[in-house]
CSV table of C-alpha atoms and ligand atoms in Angstrom, one decimal:
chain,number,residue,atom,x,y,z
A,22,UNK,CA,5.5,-7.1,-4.7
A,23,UNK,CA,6.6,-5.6,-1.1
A,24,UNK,CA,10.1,-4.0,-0.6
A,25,UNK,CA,13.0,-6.7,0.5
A,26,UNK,CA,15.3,-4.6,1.1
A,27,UNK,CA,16.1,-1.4,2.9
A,28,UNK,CA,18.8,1.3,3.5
A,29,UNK,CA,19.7,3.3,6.7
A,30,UNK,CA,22.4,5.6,7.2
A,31,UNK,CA,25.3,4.4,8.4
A,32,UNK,CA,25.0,6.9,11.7
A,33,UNK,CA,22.3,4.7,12.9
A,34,UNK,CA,24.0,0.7,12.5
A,35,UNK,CA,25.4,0.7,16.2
A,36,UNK,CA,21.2,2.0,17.7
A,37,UNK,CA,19.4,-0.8,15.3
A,38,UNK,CA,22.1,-4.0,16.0
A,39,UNK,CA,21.7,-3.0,19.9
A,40,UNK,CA,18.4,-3.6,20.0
A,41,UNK,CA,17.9,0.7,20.8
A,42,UNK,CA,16.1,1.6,17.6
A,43,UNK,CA,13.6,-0.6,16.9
A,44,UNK,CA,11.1,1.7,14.1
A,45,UNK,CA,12.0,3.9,11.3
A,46,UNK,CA,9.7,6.5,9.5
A,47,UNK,CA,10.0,6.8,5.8
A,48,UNK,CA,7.7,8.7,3.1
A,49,UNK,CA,5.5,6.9,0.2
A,50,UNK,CA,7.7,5.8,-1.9
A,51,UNK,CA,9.2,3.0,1.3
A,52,UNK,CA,6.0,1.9,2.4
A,53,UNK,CA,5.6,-1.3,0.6
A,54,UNK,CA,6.8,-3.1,3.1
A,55,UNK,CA,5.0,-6.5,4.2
A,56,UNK,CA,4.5,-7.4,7.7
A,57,UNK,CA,6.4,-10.4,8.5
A,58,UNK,CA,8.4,-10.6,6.0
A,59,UNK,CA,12.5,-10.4,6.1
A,60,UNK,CA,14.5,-7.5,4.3
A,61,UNK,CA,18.2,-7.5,4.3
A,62,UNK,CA,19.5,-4.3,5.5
A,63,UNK,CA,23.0,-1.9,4.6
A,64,UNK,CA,24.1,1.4,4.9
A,65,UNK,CA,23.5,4.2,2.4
A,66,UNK,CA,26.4,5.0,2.0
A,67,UNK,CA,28.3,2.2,0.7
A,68,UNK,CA,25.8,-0.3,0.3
A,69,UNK,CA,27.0,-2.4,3.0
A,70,UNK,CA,25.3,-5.5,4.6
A,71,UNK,CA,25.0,-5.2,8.3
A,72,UNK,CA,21.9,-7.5,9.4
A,73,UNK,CA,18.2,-8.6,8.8
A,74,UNK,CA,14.9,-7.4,9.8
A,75,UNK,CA,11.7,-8.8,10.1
A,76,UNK,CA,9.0,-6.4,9.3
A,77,UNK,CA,6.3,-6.3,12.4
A,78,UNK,CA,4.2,-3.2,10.9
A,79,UNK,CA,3.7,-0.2,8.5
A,80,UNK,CA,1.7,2.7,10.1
A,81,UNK,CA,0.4,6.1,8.5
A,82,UNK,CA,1.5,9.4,10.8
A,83,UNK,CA,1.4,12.6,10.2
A,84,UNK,CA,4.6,14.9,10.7
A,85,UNK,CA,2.5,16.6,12.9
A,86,UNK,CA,1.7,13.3,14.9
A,87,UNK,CA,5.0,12.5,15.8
A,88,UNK,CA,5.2,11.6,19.6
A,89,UNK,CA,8.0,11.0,22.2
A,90,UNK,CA,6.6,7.3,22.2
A,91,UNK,CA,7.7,7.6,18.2
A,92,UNK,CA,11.3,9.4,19.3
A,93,UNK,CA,11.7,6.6,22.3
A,94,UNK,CA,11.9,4.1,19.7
A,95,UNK,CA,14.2,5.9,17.2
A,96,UNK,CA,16.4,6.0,20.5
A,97,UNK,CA,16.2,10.4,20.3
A,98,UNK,CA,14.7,13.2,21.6
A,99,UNK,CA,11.1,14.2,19.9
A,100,UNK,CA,12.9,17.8,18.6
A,101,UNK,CA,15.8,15.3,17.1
A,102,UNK,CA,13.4,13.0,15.2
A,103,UNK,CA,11.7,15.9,13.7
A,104,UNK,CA,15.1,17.4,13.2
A,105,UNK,CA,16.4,14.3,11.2
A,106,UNK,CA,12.7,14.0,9.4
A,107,UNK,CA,12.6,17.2,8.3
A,108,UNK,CA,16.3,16.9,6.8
A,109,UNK,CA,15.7,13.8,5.2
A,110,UNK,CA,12.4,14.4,4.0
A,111,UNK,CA,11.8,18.4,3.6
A,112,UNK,CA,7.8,19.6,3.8
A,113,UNK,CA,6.7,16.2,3.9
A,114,UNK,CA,3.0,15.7,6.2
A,115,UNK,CA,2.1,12.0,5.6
A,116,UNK,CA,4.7,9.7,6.4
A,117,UNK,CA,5.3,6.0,7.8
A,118,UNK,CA,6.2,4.0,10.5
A,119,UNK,CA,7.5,1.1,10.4
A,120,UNK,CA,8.1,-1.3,13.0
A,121,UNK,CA,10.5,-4.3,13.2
A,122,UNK,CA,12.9,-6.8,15.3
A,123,UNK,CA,16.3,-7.5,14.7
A,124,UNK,CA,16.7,-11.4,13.5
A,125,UNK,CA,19.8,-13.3,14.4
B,20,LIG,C1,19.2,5.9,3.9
B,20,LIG,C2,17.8,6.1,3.3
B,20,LIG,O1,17.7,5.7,2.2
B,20,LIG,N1,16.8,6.6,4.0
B,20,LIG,C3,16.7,6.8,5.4
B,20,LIG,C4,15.6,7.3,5.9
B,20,LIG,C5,15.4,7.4,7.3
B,20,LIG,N2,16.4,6.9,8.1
B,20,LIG,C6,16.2,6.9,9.5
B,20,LIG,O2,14.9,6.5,9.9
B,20,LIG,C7,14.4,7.4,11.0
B,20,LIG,C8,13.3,8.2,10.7
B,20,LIG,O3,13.3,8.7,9.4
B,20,LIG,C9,15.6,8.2,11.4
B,20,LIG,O4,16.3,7.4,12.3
B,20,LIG,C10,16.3,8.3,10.1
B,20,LIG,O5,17.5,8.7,10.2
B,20,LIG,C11,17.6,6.3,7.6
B,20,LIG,O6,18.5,5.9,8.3
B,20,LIG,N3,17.7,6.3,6.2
């Protein structure tokens, strides 16, 4: 079964509902996401609602592959996106990328 639901920190509600982050990269254990299919999404933090996503695509990367095409569409700098990757997910190489639009 693919993942239908998906967290992001609350720091990052105002970038995704504006249209201005439009990927996120997670490790192995959030992969399992299908393409085209809908998760609901809420913050971390309190587990609150804020919107839906359709899924558009799950990617393998490499830390070390991360480009300022990637950083672009997290709406940062590259140095920040590796910043916030290495906080969130210390020491790990093979990560994911996955793409998706904003629905309603
Ligand atoms: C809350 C939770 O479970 N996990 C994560 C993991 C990642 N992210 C964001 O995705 C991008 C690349 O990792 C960056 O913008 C991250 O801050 C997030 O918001 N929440």
């Amino acid at each position: 079964m693919s993942l239908s639901k998906i967290t992001f920190f609350e720091r990052f509600e105002a970038d995704i509902l504006s249209g201005k982050k439009t990927i996120t990269i997670r490790d192995e254990a959030e992969k399992d996401y299908a393409p085209n299919s809908v998760v609901q999404v809420s913050t971390y933090e309190n587990d609150r609602w804020f919107c839906a996503l359709k899924i558009q695509s799950v990617d393998a990367i490499a830390f070390s592959q991360l480009s300022e095409f990637h950083a672009q569409q997290e709406n940062m700098t590259l140095p920040e996106l590796k910043n916030v990757i290495q906080e969130i997910y210390p020491d790990v190489e093979r990560l994911y990328v996955i793409s998706y639009e904003l629905i309603g």
